[in-house]
Amino acid sequence: MKKNMTSTKLIAKKLAGEKISALTAYDASFAGVFSEQGVDVILVGDSLGMVLQGHNSTIPVTLEDICYHTRCVYAGNKGSLLIADMPFMTYSTPQQTWDNAAKLMQAGANMVKLEGGKWLLESIAGLNERGIPVCAHVGLTPQSVNVFGGYKVQGREEEQADNIVQESIALEAAGAQLLVIECVPSGLAKRISEALTIPVIGIGAGVDCDGQILVMHDLLGISSGYIPKFSKNYMSLTGDIHKATAAYVDEVSKGLFPGPEHSFE
Ligand code: KIV
């Protein structure tokens, strides 16, 4: 179904209490299937460093990698909003951010995603002024895995939780049009979703976000090694990629995914 999703339509979905579905994709074929099955947002995530390239983190991913996969996804996409990740250290200064984000937009992205909090405010405001919409990413930000000392749930302590709330509010005020929140307690994600006007898309953040995102390899049960608690294998339930995608969209829209077993309290 071609629906030409936009950030304005995503905000309208939030206002109407309709849940947003999002998946990662890295090529034209999967982008075609996901958009046809009604997935609102496709992310060309730097998770490709792990699920496509076989690294143990997202840190080796380059801007050229994301540009290449964004071009592939753009070619197959039939109307989902296309977000491209800015890789590790490609947005460390405002000018570098603007130059590199322009390349992702020229590759076909509708929006770019950056991991981090208050240190990004000038870069985000400048992206908006230059016509580039932004999705911010808070909570467990995988590019900072070496600072966190592992892939750990964030915001369990009150002070850290308050800090994530304040940073989310500041990111929206700077012009972010979407927020991804990863691996935080469900109550904290609910608090942030209620505090913000922009849609909040969760992964490992409970059912009370405005939408959900999954890495496509987790949806299809083809991730090797560690399977995150927040993932759900829809392929084993349906046996078919189209049906697995449709079941995910349906469960997200009805608030059936994620369940408590996929969430952190
Ligand atoms: O890179 C990625 O796939 C992501 C999602 C997990 C949100 O950032």
Coordinates of C-alpha atoms and ligand atoms in Angstrom, one line a residue:
M1 CA 0.0 0.0 0.0
K2 CA 1.6 3.3 -1.1
K3 CA 0.9 6.0 1.5
N4 CA 3.8 8.5 1.3
M5 CA 4.4 8.8 5.0
T6 CA 5.6 12.2 6.2
S7 CA 6.6 13.5 9.7
T8 CA 3.4 15.6 9.7
K9 CA 1.4 12.4 9.2
L10 CA 3.3 10.8 12.0
I11 CA 2.5 13.6 14.4
A12 CA -1.2 13.3 13.3
K13 CA -1.0 9.6 14.2
K14 CA 0.3 10.4 17.6
L15 CA -2.5 12.9 18.2
A16 CA -5.1 10.4 17.1
G17 CA -3.6 7.8 19.4
E18 CA -2.6 5.5 16.5
K19 CA 0.6 3.6 17.0
I20 CA 3.5 4.0 14.5
S21 CA 5.3 0.9 13.1
A22 CA 8.9 1.1 12.1
L23 CA 11.5 -1.5 10.9
T24 CA 15.1 -1.3 9.7
A25 CA 15.8 -2.3 6.1
Y26 CA 19.0 -2.2 4.1
D27 CA 18.0 -3.2 0.5
A28 CA 15.4 -2.5 -2.1
S29 CA 13.6 -5.9 -1.8
F30 CA 12.9 -5.7 1.9
A31 CA 12.1 -2.0 1.6
G32 CA 9.5 -3.0 -1.0
V33 CA 7.9 -5.7 1.2
F34 CA 7.9 -3.5 4.4
S35 CA 6.4 -0.5 2.7
E36 CA 3.7 -2.6 0.9
Q37 CA 2.8 -4.1 4.2
G38 CA 2.1 -0.7 5.7
V39 CA 5.2 -0.1 7.8
D40 CA 5.2 3.7 8.5
V41 CA 9.0 4.2 8.9
I42 CA 12.0 2.4 7.4
L43 CA 15.3 3.1 9.1
V44 CA 18.6 2.4 7.3
G45 CA 20.2 1.7 10.7
D46 CA 23.9 1.5 11.5
S47 CA 22.8 -1.8 13.0
L48 CA 23.9 -3.0 9.5
G49 CA 27.4 -3.1 10.9
M50 CA 26.3 -6.0 13.1
V51 CA 23.5 -7.8 11.0
L52 CA 25.0 -7.3 7.5
Q53 CA 28.8 -6.8 8.1
G54 CA 29.2 -9.2 11.1
H55 CA 30.9 -6.7 13.5
N56 CA 30.2 -6.8 17.2
S57 CA 29.2 -3.1 17.3
T58 CA 28.0 -0.3 15.0
I59 CA 31.3 1.6 15.3
P60 CA 33.0 0.4 12.1
V61 CA 30.1 1.6 9.9
T62 CA 31.0 4.4 7.5
L63 CA 29.0 7.2 5.9
E64 CA 29.6 5.6 2.5
D65 CA 28.0 2.3 3.9
I66 CA 24.8 4.2 4.9
C67 CA 24.7 6.2 1.7
Y68 CA 24.9 3.0 -0.3
H69 CA 22.2 1.2 1.6
T70 CA 20.0 4.3 1.7
R71 CA 20.2 4.4 -2.2
C72 CA 19.1 0.7 -2.2
V73 CA 16.2 1.2 0.2
Y74 CA 15.1 4.4 -1.6
A75 CA 14.9 2.4 -4.9
G76 CA 12.5 -0.2 -3.4
N77 CA 10.6 1.9 -0.9
K78 CA 6.9 2.4 -1.8
G79 CA 5.9 5.2 0.6
S80 CA 7.4 4.6 4.0
L81 CA 9.2 7.5 5.6
L82 CA 12.9 6.8 5.0
I83 CA 15.4 7.6 7.8
A84 CA 19.1 7.2 7.5
D85 CA 21.5 6.8 10.5
M86 CA 24.5 9.1 10.8
P87 CA 27.4 6.7 11.7
F88 CA 29.8 7.0 14.6
M89 CA 31.9 10.3 14.5
T90 CA 30.3 11.6 11.3
Y91 CA 28.4 14.3 13.3
S92 CA 31.0 15.4 15.9
T93 CA 30.8 19.1 15.0
P94 CA 27.8 21.1 13.6
Q95 CA 29.5 21.7 10.2
Q96 CA 30.5 18.1 9.8
T97 CA 27.0 17.1 10.7
W98 CA 25.4 19.4 8.1
D99 CA 27.9 18.3 5.3
N100 CA 27.4 14.5 6.0
A101 CA 23.6 14.8 6.5
A102 CA 23.3 16.4 3.1
K103 CA 24.9 13.3 1.5
L104 CA 22.4 11.0 3.2
M105 CA 19.5 13.2 2.0
Q106 CA 21.0 13.2 -1.5
A107 CA 21.1 9.4 -1.3
G108 CA 17.3 9.4 -0.7
A109 CA 16.7 9.8 3.0
N110 CA 13.7 11.9 4.2
M111 CA 15.3 12.4 7.6
V112 CA 18.5 11.6 9.4
K113 CA 19.0 10.1 12.9
L114 CA 21.7 11.1 15.4
E115 CA 22.5 9.5 18.8
G116 CA 22.9 11.8 21.8
G117 CA 21.5 14.5 23.9
K118 CA 22.2 18.2 24.7
W119 CA 25.5 18.3 22.9
L120 CA 23.6 17.9 19.6
L121 CA 21.3 20.9 20.0
E122 CA 23.2 23.3 17.7
S123 CA 23.7 20.7 15.1
I124 CA 19.9 19.8 15.1
A125 CA 18.8 23.4 14.9
G126 CA 21.2 24.0 12.0
L127 CA 19.9 20.9 10.2
N128 CA 16.4 22.2 10.4
E129 CA 17.4 25.6 9.2
R130 CA 19.0 23.9 6.2
G131 CA 16.0 21.8 5.4
I132 CA 17.0 18.5 6.9
P133 CA 14.5 16.8 9.3
V134 CA 16.0 15.1 12.4
C135 CA 15.2 12.0 14.4
A136 CA 17.1 12.0 17.7
H137 CA 18.0 8.8 19.5
V138 CA 18.4 8.6 23.4
G139 CA 18.6 6.0 26.1
L140 CA 20.9 3.2 25.1
T141 CA 22.8 4.8 22.2
P142 CA 24.8 1.9 20.7
Q143 CA 27.6 4.1 19.3
S144 CA 28.5 4.9 23.0
V145 CA 28.7 1.2 24.0
N146 CA 32.3 1.7 25.2
V147 CA 31.3 4.6 27.4
F148 CA 28.4 2.6 28.9
G149 CA 30.6 -0.5 29.3
G150 CA 28.2 -2.7 27.4
Y151 CA 24.6 -2.8 26.0
K152 CA 22.9 -2.0 29.3
V153 CA 19.4 -0.6 30.1
Q154 CA 19.7 3.1 30.7
G155 CA 17.7 5.4 33.0
R156 CA 17.1 2.9 35.9
E157 CA 18.4 5.5 38.4
E158 CA 16.2 8.5 39.1
E159 CA 18.9 11.1 38.3
Q160 CA 19.8 9.4 35.0
A161 CA 16.0 9.1 34.1
D162 CA 15.4 12.8 34.8
N163 CA 18.4 13.6 32.6
I164 CA 17.0 11.6 29.7
V165 CA 13.6 13.4 30.1
Q166 CA 15.3 16.8 30.1
E167 CA 17.5 15.9 27.1
S168 CA 14.4 14.7 25.2
I169 CA 12.6 17.9 25.8
A170 CA 15.6 19.9 24.7
L171 CA 16.0 17.8 21.6
E172 CA 12.4 18.5 20.6
A173 CA 12.8 22.2 21.4
A174 CA 15.9 22.3 19.1
G175 CA 13.8 20.9 16.2
A176 CA 13.9 17.1 16.3
Q177 CA 10.8 15.8 14.6
L178 CA 11.0 12.3 15.9
L179 CA 12.7 10.5 18.9
V180 CA 13.9 7.0 19.2
I181 CA 14.3 5.7 22.7
E182 CA 16.2 2.5 23.3
C183 CA 16.4 0.1 26.3
V184 CA 14.9 2.2 29.1
P185 CA 12.3 1.2 31.7
S186 CA 8.8 1.3 30.4
G187 CA 7.7 3.9 32.9
L188 CA 10.4 6.3 31.8
A189 CA 9.5 5.9 28.1
K190 CA 5.8 6.6 29.0
R191 CA 6.8 9.7 30.8
I192 CA 8.8 11.0 27.8
S193 CA 6.1 10.1 25.3
E194 CA 3.6 12.1 27.3
A195 CA 5.9 15.0 27.7
L196 CA 6.7 15.4 24.0
T197 CA 4.6 16.6 21.1
I198 CA 6.7 14.7 18.6
P199 CA 6.3 11.0 18.2
V200 CA 8.5 8.7 20.4
I201 CA 9.4 5.4 18.8
G202 CA 10.6 2.7 21.3
I203 CA 12.8 -0.3 21.1
G204 CA 13.0 -2.1 24.4
A205 CA 11.1 0.8 25.9
G206 CA 7.7 -0.7 26.6
V207 CA 4.2 -0.5 25.0
D208 CA 3.4 3.1 26.0
C209 CA 5.6 4.8 23.3
D210 CA 3.9 6.3 20.3
G211 CA 5.4 3.6 18.1
Q212 CA 7.9 0.7 17.9
I213 CA 10.9 -0.2 15.9
L214 CA 12.6 -3.5 15.4
V215 CA 15.8 -4.6 13.5
M216 CA 14.4 -6.6 10.6
H217 CA 16.7 -9.6 11.4
D218 CA 15.1 -9.9 14.8
L219 CA 11.6 -9.8 13.3
L220 CA 12.6 -12.6 10.9
G221 CA 14.5 -14.6 13.5
I222 CA 17.8 -14.6 11.5
S223 CA 20.0 -12.6 14.0
S224 CA 22.9 -14.8 14.9
G225 CA 24.2 -15.1 18.5
Y226 CA 22.6 -12.8 21.1
I227 CA 18.8 -12.3 20.8
P228 CA 17.7 -9.2 22.6
K229 CA 14.9 -9.5 25.2
F230 CA 12.9 -6.8 23.3
S231 CA 12.8 -8.6 20.0
K232 CA 10.1 -10.9 18.7
N233 CA 10.4 -13.5 16.0
Y234 CA 7.3 -13.1 13.8
M235 CA 8.7 -15.4 11.1
S236 CA 8.4 -18.4 13.4
L237 CA 4.8 -17.5 14.0
T238 CA 3.8 -17.0 10.4
G239 CA 6.4 -18.7 8.2
D240 CA 6.2 -16.0 5.6
I241 CA 8.0 -12.7 5.3
H242 CA 5.0 -10.8 4.1
K243 CA 2.8 -12.3 6.8
A244 CA 5.4 -11.7 9.5
T245 CA 5.6 -8.0 8.6
A246 CA 1.8 -7.7 8.5
A247 CA 1.6 -9.4 11.9
Y248 CA 4.1 -7.0 13.4
V249 CA 2.3 -3.9 12.0
D250 CA -1.0 -5.3 13.3
E251 CA 0.3 -6.1 16.8
V252 CA 2.0 -2.7 17.1
S253 CA -1.1 -0.9 15.9
K254 CA -3.2 -2.8 18.5
G255 CA -0.7 -2.2 21.4
L256 CA -0.1 -6.0 21.6
F257 CA 3.7 -5.7 20.9
P258 CA 5.8 -5.2 22.9
G259 CA 4.4 -7.3 25.8
P260 CA 5.8 -7.1 29.4
E261 CA 8.2 -10.0 28.5
H262 CA 9.9 -7.7 25.9
S263 CA 10.1 -4.7 28.3
F264 CA 12.2 -3.5 31.2
E265 CA 10.5 -2.4 34.5
Ligands
KIV1 O1 20.7 1.1 13.9 C1 19.6 0.7 14.2 O2 19.0 -0.2 13.7 C2 18.8 1.5 15.2 C3 17.6 0.9 15.8 C4 17.9 -0.2 16.6 C5 16.7 2.0 16.4 O3 19.3 2.5 15.6

